[in-house]
Structure formats: structure tokens, C-alpha cells
Short mmCIF file of C-alpha atoms (C1' of nucleotides) in Angstrom, two decimals:
data_model
loop_
_atom_site.label_atom_id
_atom_site.label_comp_id
_atom_site.label_asym_id
_atom_site.label_seq_id
_atom_site.Cartn_x
_atom_site.Cartn_y
_atom_site.Cartn_z
CA UNK N 191 0.00 0.00 0.00
CA UNK N 192 2.51 2.61 1.12
CA UNK N 193 5.58 2.36 -1.03
CA UNK N 194 8.65 1.92 1.13
CA UNK N 195 10.80 3.32 -1.68
CA UNK N 196 10.67 6.81 -3.14
CA UNK N 197 10.39 8.62 0.18
CA UNK N 198 10.70 11.90 -1.60
CA UNK N 199 9.27 14.79 0.33
CA UNK N 200 10.04 15.96 3.84
CA UNK N 201 6.66 15.19 5.36
CA UNK N 202 6.57 11.84 3.66
CA UNK N 203 9.76 10.98 5.55
CA UNK N 204 8.33 12.14 8.83
CA UNK N 205 5.11 10.28 8.07
CA UNK N 206 6.94 7.06 7.40
CA UNK N 207 8.92 7.48 10.57
CA UNK N 208 5.75 8.00 12.57
CA UNK N 209 4.14 5.06 10.79
CA UNK N 210 6.95 2.62 11.36
CA UNK N 211 7.37 3.17 15.10
CA UNK N 212 3.55 3.15 15.20
CA UNK N 213 2.65 5.13 18.30
CA UNK N 214 -0.84 4.50 19.62
CA UNK N 215 -1.80 8.17 19.47
CA UNK N 216 -0.62 8.52 15.92
CA UNK N 217 -2.37 5.38 14.74
CA UNK N 218 -5.60 6.42 16.41
CA UNK N 219 -5.56 9.84 14.82
CA UNK N 220 -4.72 8.35 11.45
CA UNK N 221 -7.64 5.94 11.78
CA UNK N 222 -9.88 8.81 12.71
CA UNK N 223 -8.79 10.65 9.59
CA UNK N 224 -9.67 7.67 7.45
CA UNK N 225 -13.03 7.40 9.14
CA UNK N 226 -13.73 11.02 8.31
CA UNK N 227 -12.50 10.61 4.76
CA UNK N 228 -15.03 7.82 4.28
CA UNK N 229 -17.81 10.06 5.49
CA UNK N 230 -16.84 12.86 3.15
CA UNK N 231 -16.30 10.52 0.20
CA UNK N 232 -19.74 9.12 0.80
CA UNK N 233 -21.33 12.55 0.88
CA UNK N 234 -19.62 14.12 -2.10
CA UNK N 235 -18.17 11.26 -4.07
CA UNK N 236 -14.46 10.60 -4.37
CA UNK N 237 -13.88 12.88 -7.33
CA UNK N 238 -15.92 15.77 -6.01
CA UNK N 239 -14.62 15.64 -2.46
CA UNK N 240 -11.50 17.70 -1.87
CA UNK N 241 -8.79 17.30 0.70
CA UNK N 242 -9.93 20.67 1.96
CA UNK N 243 -13.36 19.24 2.72
CA UNK N 244 -11.81 16.38 4.62
CA UNK N 245 -9.37 18.56 6.50
CA UNK N 246 -12.20 20.86 7.53
CA UNK N 247 -14.13 18.03 9.13
CA UNK N 248 -10.93 16.65 10.60
CA UNK N 249 -10.48 20.06 12.16
CA UNK N 250 -7.08 20.90 10.72
CA UNK N 251 -5.34 22.22 7.66
CA UNK N 252 -5.16 20.40 4.36
CA UNK N 253 -1.38 20.32 4.56
CA UNK N 254 -1.50 18.46 7.83
CA UNK N 255 -3.23 15.51 6.24
CA UNK N 256 0.04 14.60 4.56
CA UNK N 257 1.49 13.90 7.93
CA UNK N 258 -0.86 10.93 8.10
CA UNK N 259 -1.32 9.94 4.53
CA UNK N 260 0.58 10.19 1.27
CA UNK N 261 -2.21 11.12 -1.07
CA UNK N 262 -5.91 11.33 -1.66
CA UNK N 263 -5.67 7.94 -3.29
CA UNK N 264 -4.14 6.34 -0.24
CA UNK N 265 -7.00 7.73 1.78
CA UNK N 266 -9.39 6.02 -0.57
CA UNK N 267 -7.55 2.73 -0.51
CA UNK N 268 -7.54 2.70 3.25
CA UNK N 269 -11.29 3.20 3.21
CA UNK N 270 -11.93 0.22 0.99
CA UNK N 271 -9.33 -2.37 1.71
CA UNK N 272 -10.05 -3.35 5.30
CA UNK N 273 -13.76 -3.68 4.96
CA UNK N 274 -13.54 -5.62 1.71
CA UNK N 275 -10.95 -8.06 2.97
CA UNK N 276 -12.94 -8.53 6.14
CA UNK N 277 -16.09 -9.32 4.20
CA UNK N 278 -14.33 -11.80 1.96
CA UNK N 279 -12.86 -13.57 4.98
CA UNK N 280 -16.24 -13.69 6.70
CA UNK N 281 -17.90 -15.02 3.56
CA UNK N 282 -15.20 -17.65 3.23
CA UNK N 283 -15.94 -18.74 6.78
CA UNK N 284 -19.62 -19.09 6.00
CA UNK N 285 -18.89 -21.02 2.84
CA UNK N 286 -17.05 -23.66 4.83
CA UNK N 287 -19.79 -24.21 7.39
CA UNK N 288 -21.34 -27.67 7.38
CA UNK N 289 -24.84 -26.33 6.82
CA UNK N 290 -27.43 -26.44 4.08
CA UNK N 291 -27.01 -24.21 1.02
CA UNK N 292 -30.08 -22.29 2.06
CA UNK N 293 -28.60 -21.62 5.47
CA UNK N 294 -25.33 -20.55 3.88
CA UNK N 295 -27.05 -18.09 1.61
CA UNK N 296 -29.12 -16.77 4.47
CA UNK N 297 -25.96 -16.08 6.40
CA UNK N 298 -24.29 -14.51 3.38
CA UNK N 299 -27.27 -12.20 2.90
CA UNK N 300 -27.21 -11.34 6.56
CA UNK N 301 -23.50 -10.66 6.36
CA UNK N 302 -23.81 -8.19 3.53
CA UNK N 303 -26.63 -6.28 5.13
CA UNK N 304 -24.94 -6.25 8.51
CA UNK N 305 -21.74 -5.04 6.94
CA UNK N 306 -23.48 -2.14 5.29
CA UNK N 307 -25.19 -1.18 8.51
CA UNK N 308 -22.14 -1.49 10.69
CA UNK N 309 -19.61 0.07 8.33
CA UNK N 310 -21.92 2.45 6.62
CA UNK N 311 -19.76 5.05 4.94
CA UNK N 312 -17.02 2.56 4.08
CA UNK N 313 -19.36 0.11 2.41
CA UNK N 314 -21.16 2.90 0.62
CA UNK N 315 -17.94 4.15 -0.87
CA UNK N 316 -16.84 0.63 -1.75
CA UNK N 317 -20.08 -0.08 -3.56
CA UNK N 318 -20.48 3.26 -5.24
CA UNK N 319 -17.03 4.06 -6.55
CA UNK N 320 -15.26 2.39 -9.41
CA UNK N 321 -11.83 1.24 -8.21
CA UNK N 322 -10.29 1.44 -11.64
CA UNK N 323 -11.40 5.01 -12.19
CA UNK N 324 -10.37 6.28 -8.80
CA UNK N 325 -6.96 4.70 -8.55
CA UNK N 326 -4.69 5.94 -11.30
CA UNK N 327 -1.39 4.69 -10.03
CA UNK N 328 -1.25 1.29 -8.43
CA UNK N 329 -3.57 -0.37 -10.91
CA UNK N 330 -2.39 -3.58 -9.37
CA UNK N 331 -4.24 -2.65 -6.20
CA UNK N 332 -7.43 -1.97 -8.12
CA UNK N 333 -7.13 -5.34 -9.77
CA UNK N 334 -6.75 -7.02 -6.42
CA UNK N 335 -9.86 -5.30 -5.10
CA UNK N 336 -11.87 -6.33 -8.14
CA UNK N 337 -10.68 -9.87 -7.61
CA UNK N 338 -11.84 -9.73 -4.02
CA UNK N 339 -15.25 -8.68 -5.20
CA UNK N 340 -15.32 -11.56 -7.65
CA UNK N 341 -14.38 -13.87 -4.83
CA UNK N 342 -17.29 -12.56 -2.81
CA UNK N 343 -19.66 -13.17 -5.69
CA UNK N 344 -18.33 -16.65 -6.11
CA UNK N 345 -19.34 -17.63 -2.59
CA UNK N 346 -22.89 -16.74 -3.49
CA UNK N 347 -22.74 -18.55 -6.81
CA UNK N 348 -21.20 -21.66 -5.30
CA UNK N 349 -23.82 -21.86 -2.58
CA UNK N 350 -26.50 -21.60 -5.24
CA UNK N 351 -24.93 -24.35 -7.34
CA UNK N 352 -24.67 -26.50 -4.26
CA UNK N 353 -28.37 -26.05 -3.60
CA UNK N 354 -29.27 -26.86 -7.17
CA UNK N 355 -27.16 -30.00 -6.95
CA UNK N 356 -28.81 -31.26 -3.77
CA UNK N 357 -32.27 -30.37 -5.05
CA UNK N 358 -33.15 -27.69 -2.57
CA UNK N 359 -32.99 -24.99 -5.25
CA UNK N 360 -34.77 -25.03 -8.54
CA UNK N 361 -32.90 -26.02 -11.66
CA UNK N 362 -32.91 -24.19 -14.97
CA UNK N 363 -31.79 -20.75 -13.90
CA UNK N 364 -28.23 -19.61 -14.50
CA UNK N 365 -26.50 -19.54 -11.13
CA UNK N 366 -24.48 -16.56 -12.27
CA UNK N 367 -27.55 -14.54 -13.15
CA UNK N 368 -29.27 -15.49 -9.93
CA UNK N 369 -26.21 -14.59 -7.90
CA UNK N 370 -25.89 -11.27 -9.68
CA UNK N 371 -29.55 -10.56 -9.09
CA UNK N 372 -29.20 -11.25 -5.42
CA UNK N 373 -26.03 -9.22 -5.26
CA UNK N 374 -27.81 -6.31 -6.86
CA UNK N 375 -30.64 -6.54 -4.37
CA UNK N 376 -28.13 -6.44 -1.54
CA UNK N 377 -25.75 -3.79 -2.78
CA UNK N 378 -28.28 -1.41 -4.22
CA UNK N 379 -29.45 -0.75 -0.69
CA UNK N 380 -26.63 1.75 -0.37
CA UNK N 381 -28.63 4.11 -2.56
CA UNK N 382 -31.80 4.21 -0.52
CA UNK N 383 -31.10 2.79 2.91
CA UNK N 384 -29.50 4.90 5.60
CA UNK N 385 -28.83 2.73 8.66
CA UNK N 386 -30.88 3.64 11.67
CA UNK N 387 -33.73 5.19 9.77
CA UNK N 388 -37.12 3.64 9.23
CA UNK N 389 -36.10 0.02 8.61
CA UNK N 390 -34.06 -2.24 10.82
CA UNK N 391 -31.26 -4.48 9.71
CA UNK N 392 -33.42 -7.48 10.66
CA UNK N 393 -36.30 -6.26 8.51
CA UNK N 394 -34.06 -5.93 5.50
CA UNK N 395 -32.52 -9.33 5.96
CA UNK N 396 -35.85 -11.02 6.56
CA UNK N 397 -37.51 -9.40 3.56
CA UNK N 398 -34.66 -10.13 1.19
CA UNK N 399 -34.27 -13.76 2.23
CA UNK N 400 -38.03 -14.34 2.02
CA UNK N 401 -38.12 -12.72 -1.38
CA UNK N 402 -35.07 -14.49 -2.70
CA UNK N 403 -35.98 -18.00 -1.61
CA UNK N 404 -39.73 -18.01 -1.95
CA UNK N 405 -40.63 -15.13 -4.23
CA UNK N 406 -43.38 -12.59 -4.01
CA UNK N 407 -46.23 -14.67 -5.44
CA UNK N 408 -48.62 -16.39 -3.04
CA UNK N 409 -47.81 -20.09 -2.74
CA UNK L 132 -32.38 23.16 -19.89
CA UNK L 133 -30.47 25.75 -21.91
CA UNK L 134 -30.91 29.10 -20.28
CA UNK L 135 -32.34 31.58 -22.75
CA UNK L 136 -30.87 34.43 -20.72
CA UNK L 137 -27.22 35.14 -20.06
CA UNK L 138 -26.03 34.50 -23.59
CA UNK L 139 -22.59 35.68 -22.67
CA UNK L 140 -19.87 34.40 -24.93
CA UNK L 141 -19.52 34.64 -28.67
CA UNK L 142 -19.88 30.96 -29.43
CA UNK L 143 -22.78 30.65 -27.07
CA UNK L 144 -24.57 33.22 -29.20
CA UNK L 145 -23.77 31.36 -32.38
CA UNK L 146 -24.80 28.12 -30.73
CA UNK L 147 -28.14 29.49 -29.69
CA UNK L 148 -28.70 30.84 -33.15
CA UNK L 149 -27.93 27.45 -34.64
CA UNK L 150 -30.12 25.78 -32.05
CA UNK L 151 -33.13 28.00 -32.55
CA UNK L 152 -33.34 27.71 -36.34
CA UNK L 153 -32.63 24.03 -35.79
CA UNK L 154 -31.09 22.83 -39.04
CA UNK L 155 -31.27 19.07 -39.56
CA UNK L 156 -27.53 18.73 -40.07
CA UNK L 157 -26.77 20.68 -36.94
CA UNK L 158 -29.24 18.73 -34.81
CA UNK L 159 -27.91 15.44 -36.08
CA UNK L 160 -24.34 16.34 -35.31
CA UNK L 161 -25.32 17.60 -31.87
CA UNK L 162 -27.13 14.34 -31.17
CA UNK L 163 -24.08 12.42 -32.31
CA UNK L 164 -21.96 14.42 -29.89
CA UNK L 165 -24.28 13.54 -27.03
CA UNK L 166 -24.17 9.90 -28.04
CA UNK L 167 -20.40 9.97 -27.88
CA UNK L 168 -20.39 11.83 -24.61
CA UNK L 169 -22.50 9.06 -23.09
CA UNK L 170 -20.00 6.46 -24.27
CA UNK L 171 -17.07 8.35 -22.78
CA UNK L 172 -18.91 9.11 -19.54
CA UNK L 173 -19.68 5.43 -19.21
CA UNK L 174 -16.07 4.44 -19.74
CA UNK L 175 -14.37 6.97 -17.51
CA UNK L 176 -17.08 8.31 -15.26
CA UNK L 177 -18.38 11.86 -15.47
CA UNK L 178 -15.78 13.41 -13.20
CA UNK L 179 -12.82 11.62 -14.75
CA UNK L 180 -13.84 12.11 -18.36
CA UNK L 181 -12.56 15.31 -19.92
CA UNK L 182 -13.97 17.32 -22.79
CA UNK L 183 -10.72 16.49 -24.52
CA UNK L 184 -11.56 12.79 -24.34
CA UNK L 185 -14.97 13.44 -25.81
CA UNK L 186 -13.67 15.75 -28.51
CA UNK L 187 -11.08 13.17 -29.52
CA UNK L 188 -13.73 10.53 -30.11
CA UNK L 189 -15.94 13.09 -31.78
CA UNK L 190 -13.04 13.75 -34.11
CA UNK L 191 -12.66 17.44 -33.48
CA UNK L 192 -11.17 19.97 -31.14
CA UNK L 193 -12.35 20.54 -27.59
CA UNK L 194 -13.21 24.15 -28.40
CA UNK L 195 -15.58 23.06 -31.14
CA UNK L 196 -17.79 21.25 -28.66
CA UNK L 197 -19.00 24.61 -27.40
CA UNK L 198 -20.59 25.20 -30.75
CA UNK L 199 -23.00 22.42 -29.87
CA UNK L 200 -23.21 22.55 -26.14
CA UNK L 201 -22.76 25.12 -23.40
CA UNK L 202 -20.89 23.07 -20.85
CA UNK L 203 -19.86 19.65 -19.69
CA UNK L 204 -22.88 19.66 -17.44
CA UNK L 205 -25.28 20.26 -20.30
CA UNK L 206 -23.73 17.30 -22.06
CA UNK L 207 -24.49 15.20 -19.01
CA UNK L 208 -28.03 16.44 -18.68
CA UNK L 209 -28.73 15.67 -22.31
CA UNK L 210 -27.50 12.13 -21.74
CA UNK L 211 -29.86 11.50 -18.85
CA UNK L 212 -32.99 13.45 -19.45
CA UNK L 213 -34.41 11.85 -22.56
CA UNK L 214 -33.95 8.29 -21.53
CA UNK L 215 -35.27 8.85 -18.01
CA UNK L 216 -38.37 10.71 -19.17
CA UNK L 217 -38.98 8.04 -21.77
CA UNK L 218 -38.77 5.30 -19.19
CA UNK L 219 -41.12 7.05 -16.82
CA UNK L 220 -43.63 7.56 -19.60
CA UNK L 221 -43.38 3.92 -20.64
CA UNK L 222 -43.80 2.76 -17.06
CA UNK L 223 -46.80 5.02 -16.66
CA UNK L 224 -48.32 3.39 -19.71
CA UNK L 225 -47.80 -0.06 -18.26
CA UNK L 226 -49.26 0.99 -14.94
CA UNK L 227 -52.51 1.93 -16.62
CA UNK L 228 -52.93 -1.32 -18.50
CA UNK L 229 -55.96 -3.38 -17.49
CA UNK L 230 -53.89 -6.44 -16.64
CA UNK L 231 -52.98 -8.38 -13.51
CA UNK L 232 -50.40 -6.97 -11.10
CA UNK L 233 -48.12 -9.84 -11.99
CA UNK L 234 -48.34 -9.02 -15.65
CA UNK L 235 -47.69 -5.36 -14.92
CA UNK L 236 -44.57 -6.15 -12.94
CA UNK L 237 -43.40 -8.53 -15.62
CA UNK L 238 -43.71 -5.78 -18.17
CA UNK L 239 -41.99 -3.29 -15.88
CA UNK L 240 -39.10 -5.69 -15.39
CA UNK L 241 -38.91 -6.26 -19.10
CA UNK L 242 -38.95 -2.53 -19.69
CA UNK L 243 -36.02 -1.84 -17.42
CA UNK L 244 -33.90 -4.59 -18.89
CA UNK L 245 -34.80 -3.66 -22.44
CA UNK L 246 -34.00 -0.05 -21.74
CA UNK L 247 -30.57 -0.93 -20.46
CA UNK L 248 -29.86 -3.09 -23.46
CA UNK L 249 -31.15 -0.67 -26.03
CA UNK L 250 -29.75 2.52 -24.54
CA UNK L 251 -26.68 1.05 -22.98
CA UNK L 252 -24.32 3.90 -22.30
CA UNK L 253 -27.10 6.32 -21.42
CA UNK L 254 -28.71 4.02 -18.89
CA UNK L 255 -25.35 3.10 -17.45
CA UNK L 256 -24.52 6.73 -16.84
CA UNK L 257 -27.97 7.40 -15.44
CA UNK L 258 -27.70 4.55 -12.98
CA UNK L 259 -24.10 5.06 -12.00
CA UNK L 260 -23.78 8.78 -11.53
CA UNK L 261 -25.26 10.81 -8.73
CA UNK L 262 -27.26 13.67 -10.24
CA UNK L 263 -26.78 15.92 -7.26
CA UNK L 264 -23.01 15.52 -7.29
CA UNK L 265 -22.59 16.01 -11.00
CA UNK L 266 -24.82 18.99 -11.48
CA UNK L 267 -23.58 21.94 -9.49
CA UNK L 268 -25.67 24.68 -11.01
CA UNK L 269 -29.26 23.95 -11.85
CA UNK L 270 -29.98 21.94 -8.73
CA UNK L 271 -33.58 22.25 -9.74
CA UNK L 272 -32.88 19.98 -12.67
CA UNK L 273 -31.24 17.40 -10.41
CA UNK L 274 -34.26 17.49 -8.15
CA UNK L 275 -36.54 16.89 -11.09
CA UNK L 276 -34.51 13.88 -12.18
CA UNK L 277 -34.54 12.43 -8.69
CA UNK L 278 -38.30 12.88 -8.65
CA UNK L 279 -38.58 11.06 -11.93
CA UNK L 280 -36.68 8.17 -10.44
CA UNK L 281 -39.00 8.15 -7.45
CA UNK L 282 -41.93 8.10 -9.85
CA UNK L 283 -40.41 5.10 -11.56
CA UNK L 284 -40.02 3.30 -8.24
CA UNK L 285 -43.59 4.13 -7.34
CA UNK L 286 -44.93 2.25 -10.36
CA UNK L 287 -43.22 -0.84 -9.05
CA UNK L 288 -44.40 -0.30 -5.50
CA UNK L 289 -47.97 0.35 -6.58
CA UNK L 290 -48.12 -2.77 -8.70
CA UNK L 291 -46.88 -4.75 -5.73
CA UNK L 292 -49.47 -3.23 -3.41
CA UNK L 293 -52.16 -3.98 -5.97
CA UNK L 294 -51.09 -7.61 -6.06
CA UNK L 295 -51.08 -7.85 -2.29
CA UNK L 296 -54.56 -6.36 -2.22
CA UNK L 297 -55.99 -8.82 -4.71
CA UNK L 298 -54.25 -11.76 -3.08
CA UNK L 299 -51.91 -12.69 -5.88
CA UNK L 300 -48.86 -11.55 -3.89
CA UNK L 301 -47.97 -12.56 -0.38
CA UNK L 302 -48.73 -10.27 2.47
CA UNK L 303 -46.42 -9.29 5.31
CA UNK L 304 -43.49 -7.88 3.36
CA UNK L 305 -43.00 -4.16 3.06
CA UNK L 306 -43.87 -3.16 -0.48
CA UNK L 307 -41.20 -0.51 -0.36
CA UNK L 308 -38.49 -2.97 0.59
CA UNK L 309 -39.62 -5.45 -2.00
CA UNK L 310 -39.72 -2.77 -4.68
CA UNK L 311 -36.27 -1.57 -3.72
CA UNK L 312 -34.97 -5.10 -3.79
CA UNK L 313 -36.33 -5.65 -7.26
CA UNK L 314 -35.03 -2.29 -8.37
CA UNK L 315 -31.60 -3.22 -7.14
CA UNK L 316 -31.68 -6.51 -8.99
CA UNK L 317 -32.59 -4.67 -12.17
CA UNK L 318 -30.30 -1.68 -11.95
CA UNK L 319 -27.24 -3.44 -10.62
CA UNK L 320 -26.99 -5.21 -13.96
CA UNK L 321 -25.20 -2.15 -15.28
CA UNK L 322 -22.15 -3.25 -13.32
CA UNK L 323 -21.77 -6.71 -14.75
CA UNK L 324 -23.86 -6.98 -17.87
CA UNK L 325 -22.63 -5.66 -21.19
CA UNK L 326 -25.39 -6.01 -23.79
CA UNK L 327 -24.64 -8.46 -26.54
CA UNK L 328 -22.26 -10.58 -24.51
CA UNK L 329 -22.98 -13.98 -23.08
CA UNK L 330 -26.56 -13.45 -21.90
CA UNK L 331 -29.52 -12.29 -23.92
CA UNK L 332 -32.05 -9.73 -22.87
CA UNK L 333 -34.66 -12.50 -22.76
CA UNK L 334 -32.54 -14.62 -20.46
CA UNK L 335 -32.15 -11.77 -18.01
CA UNK L 336 -35.81 -10.93 -18.02
CA UNK L 337 -36.88 -14.55 -17.67
CA UNK L 338 -34.48 -15.25 -14.83
CA UNK L 339 -35.33 -12.13 -12.89
CA UNK L 340 -39.09 -12.56 -13.22
CA UNK L 341 -38.86 -16.22 -12.23
CA UNK L 342 -36.70 -15.35 -9.27
CA UNK L 343 -38.78 -12.42 -8.16
CA UNK L 344 -42.18 -14.07 -8.32
CA UNK L 345 -41.38 -17.63 -7.34
CA UNK L 346 -38.02 -17.56 -5.60
CA UNK L 347 -35.07 -19.84 -5.86
CA UNK L 348 -36.27 -22.64 -3.58
CA UNK L 349 -37.87 -25.72 -5.10
CA UNK L 350 -41.66 -25.59 -4.76
"C1'" DA O 225 18.11 24.27 30.79
"C1'" DC O 226 18.43 22.45 26.35
"C1'" DA O 227 17.55 19.34 22.40
"C1'" DT O 228 14.33 16.77 19.93
"C1'" DT O 229 10.22 15.22 18.42
"C1'" DT O 230 5.28 16.17 17.29
"C1'" DG O 231 1.66 18.27 15.03
"C1'" DT O 232 0.61 22.21 12.60
"C1'" DC O 233 0.12 25.67 8.93
"C1'" DA O 234 1.01 29.84 5.70
"C1'" DA O 235 2.68 30.04 1.38
"C1'" DC O 236 4.17 28.34 -2.86
"C1'" DG O 237 4.63 25.46 -7.35
"C1'" DC O 238 2.50 23.14 -10.59
"C1'" DT O 239 -0.67 20.67 -13.44
"C1'" DC O 240 -4.92 20.04 -15.50
"C1'" DG O 241 -9.10 21.09 -17.37
"C1'" DA O 242 -13.19 24.29 -18.30
"C1'" DG O 243 -14.64 28.02 -20.88
"C1'" DT O 244 -13.49 32.13 -24.21
"C1'" DT O 245 -11.56 34.67 -27.97
"C1'" DG O 246 -10.57 35.85 -32.57
"C1'" DA O 247 -9.54 34.42 -36.79
"C1'" DC O 248 -9.33 31.46 -40.89
"C1'" DG O 249 -10.69 28.35 -44.76
"C1'" DG O 250 -14.47 26.60 -47.41
"C1'" DG O 251 -18.86 26.41 -49.04
"C1'" DC O 252 -23.31 28.88 -50.38
"C1'" DC O 253 -26.02 32.61 -52.19
"C1'" DG O 254 -26.59 37.06 -54.00
"C1'" DC V 11 -17.16 37.79 -58.20
"C1'" DG V 12 -17.97 39.34 -53.33
"C1'" DG V 13 -20.23 38.96 -49.06
"C1'" DC V 14 -21.65 35.78 -45.54
"C1'" DC V 15 -22.49 32.00 -42.64
"C1'" DC V 16 -20.73 27.53 -40.87
"C1'" DG V 17 -17.71 24.70 -38.52
"C1'" DT V 18 -13.28 24.66 -36.82
"C1'" DC V 19 -9.17 25.42 -33.99
"C1'" DA V 20 -4.73 27.66 -32.00
"C1'" DA V 21 -4.06 30.22 -28.17
"C1'" DC V 22 -5.40 32.30 -24.23
"C1'" DT V 23 -7.42 33.15 -19.21
"C1'" DC V 24 -8.58 31.47 -15.04
"C1'" DG V 25 -9.66 28.82 -11.10
"C1'" DA V 26 -9.32 24.63 -8.52
"C1'" DG V 27 -6.96 21.36 -6.15
"C1'" DC V 28 -2.98 18.32 -5.18
"C1'" DG V 29 1.42 17.91 -3.22
"C1'" DT V 30 5.64 20.32 -1.05
"C1'" DT V 31 8.42 23.43 1.64
"C1'" DG V 32 10.18 25.43 5.64
"C1'" DA V 33 9.40 27.18 9.81
"C1'" DC V 34 7.14 27.62 14.28
"C1'" DA V 35 5.06 26.54 18.91
"C1'" DA V 36 4.05 23.07 22.22
"C1'" DA V 37 5.03 18.90 24.29
"C1'" DT V 38 8.46 15.57 25.52
"C1'" DG V 39 12.70 13.84 26.79
"C1'" DT V 40 17.57 14.26 28.76
#
DNA sequence: ACATTTGTCAACGCTCGAGTTGACGGGCCG
DNA sequence: CGGCCCGTCAACTCGAGCGTTGACAAATGT
């Protein structure tokens, strides 16, 4: 993420020093900055948000940000990476559980909703922004993030295929299309659902699982 | 859309002249420019795309664009407005049909998919970009577009409520949540589905209707 | 008491991209 | 032929925003 080489500028040297002997205070403040960046990115969009905006909320000058972070891009990467990796790991855990495909999918659905509720601005930014457009350098990073997303999708697809194989899910529908449909249902929430308003996490999960497994038509 | 007042610059005067006596050649070339803008916006995102990028594809100089269009923003608005208004009108037509709620929703689903296939770059841009972030002036326009989207959603929600009322759809799920779920399924396609590759429009429509009405579980 | 580190910020450089100007070639019409 | 519009573009202004510098006060350590 942070290149160890090419420590060009003065602050970048001081930043790397502070980073490497990782004081608790420093780390905490850096984390706080990233938290705030996520909020601002969510509100204005990565491209539209300026470091000035972020610094203002952070309560300091734009120049000071560089004491914690090398660039606007790094700020973005820090917002995405943790939460995405965490989700993939959690999904992998669910995929390995010795439970029915239906139960697996239920847990995966629950995971995605919970993640959006718990890590609201982060997940919003992750879902909304296009990695490859935002990150100009370090295209390798963008590729890795896209791969992570594909991995996430695959857990859904695999669970579906499993269910088709054991007869608990209907045959004849493309597992990829079904998985993408479900994924859309889950991720699109970022556009209309603000955690803590009107609907509860449980309501969302319950509605989406009911809809996905059994459909809207009366039985 | 184009302000009749404040005809400041030289080209803007010539543009408005050309616009008002609307020659066929001029209109055609302007439409072509908008078509190309949509393609570039889709590829790079509104913020990242430059007028240079667009001009290059258009095969002319950046300065020449202003003969057809007042600003980058106007280019964006032209991309969105037509297709959105068209969709709302089409959905309104479907909503008034004397058919079952299920049939209505089927047609609405089909409409959204068809629209994305037929007007690919336009719909992509419409779905991906956030009106309120892109349009800085003319917030009134952004508001109108957001309202149009709400109107679109309402046709889905109303059809669902109708079906719940007449017993063809299950009770106990929030119509709003269900509608949003379906909407997500339909709109998220823009992220993974490129028309003309791998899956046909019919396959998408069939899979999504099957999934939405009857669910994935075996009956 | 003195040196060093820590966090900060005014000020600057620099690039990039939007919008404007003024003019020029080429076609069209009198 | 001579005037005129049409589409174009080289060249400019201008503002925004990122990244850097160098220095300064306060805290911290010796």
C-alpha cells in the first residue's frame, strides 16, 4: 500500500517514521482521519470531495493531512481495503460451514446487510465508486480489489450451485444470473437505505431472504 | 435546460442561433456528440472524463464542442434526461394497462432490462452517476430527475401493493423494501452486464421474473 | 536548561481542465 | 465575383486542487 521506496518529500519521511514506530496516538488519529474521509467521500463522491473538505471536518489544515497519509488515493484505498478483505474472509468462513445451502445463503445475505449497517460510509464508498477510475497509479491494487469482489460473488454462486445439486434450489436458472440478481438486491441498498432510519437491519434481511428464496407470489 | 438568458460568450450566441433555427444537419451532429459523450462518460465516469476525451472521439477539437453545447454539465443532462423521461412515460403506460399486477410487474421488469440493453451507455450513466453531485448549477434539474426516479419506483411499488390487495402476492413484506430489492436486482446489472455478450435480454428478463415471483427454492 | 520530536500551517509550485476569444478556410447565395 | 455563414481550432485566461516546503510553537525527553 505505502511504497517503502521513493520517500521523496520531507513530510513523507516524517510520516513514514511515525508510521513505522507506530505510536498508539498517531495510529488512532490516522484511523480517525480515514473514518472522516469515508464520510466525506460518501457525501460528495471521491472525485468531487476535496482534501480541503476532509481537512475541515478533521479540524485541521489540508497540509496536515500529509502527515498521516501520502495522497488522496491512499485515503481512498484505506477506506476500501479493510472492509472488503474482512467481508471476503467472513464469507469464506460461512462457505465452509457444514450447513445447508439455504442456510449458507441466508448467512451470506445477513453478512452483507450487517456489513453495510455497521460500516456504513465505508461500504457505501466501496459499492459506489469504481476502483479502476479512482486509482490511477497502483492499478495492481485496483485489480486485487476487483478480484476480491469476484471472490465474494463466487461464494454466493457456489452456494446456489450446491443447492441446485442437492435439489433444494430449482434447476434451470443460471447460477451466475441469480447470484448477480441477489447481489444487486443487496448492494443497491446503499442508494436508498440509511442505517438507523425507518427500517431495521433485521427487517431488510428477513424481507430479502423471504423474497429471494420463496418469491413474491402467493404459494 | 439551456438558459435563454445570459447568452454571454460569442460561441454561445452562435450556438443558440444554430439551435433556434434548428437545421437538420446541426441537430444530427449535436445528437451524435451527445451519443459519444455518453459512451465516454460510461467508460471513464463523469468526473474523470474530460472534454478532450470526448472531442477526440468526436473527431474534433475541444473548443468546437461549445458550438454544440454550453458546458460539460449540459452534455451530461442531455445524456440523462431523454432516456429517463422516456422510461417514466413507458412505465406510466404499463401501470394503466388493465392487466394483472403480476403481468404489470413482468412488463416493468422487461422494460427496465430492455432499456438498459437498447440505450446502454445512457442508462449506465444514469444509474451510476449521482445527479446531485454532477450537477452543481441547476440543482432544480437534479431534483426533477430524482423525482422522476422516485416516480419510476412508485410504479413498481404500486403494482406490488395492488397484487397484495388482490391476493396474488404474499402479504407481510414491506412493499417498499420489495420494490427496492427488485429495483436493485434490475439496476445493478449495469455493473456486470454488457449487452450483446454472453446473456440475452430475454434470459435476463426470464431469470429475474422467475426469481422475483417464485423464488429460488424448489416448490 | 536544552535538544528533539510532534503536530501544525502559511505560502508556494504546478498541473490540468473548463470556458473564451478571434480568426481562418471553405462552401453557399446574391 | 464578393459577401456571408458555418464549422473549426490555436491560443489564451482562469480557477481549482494536489502535493511540497520550511518554519514555528508546544510537548516531551535528557
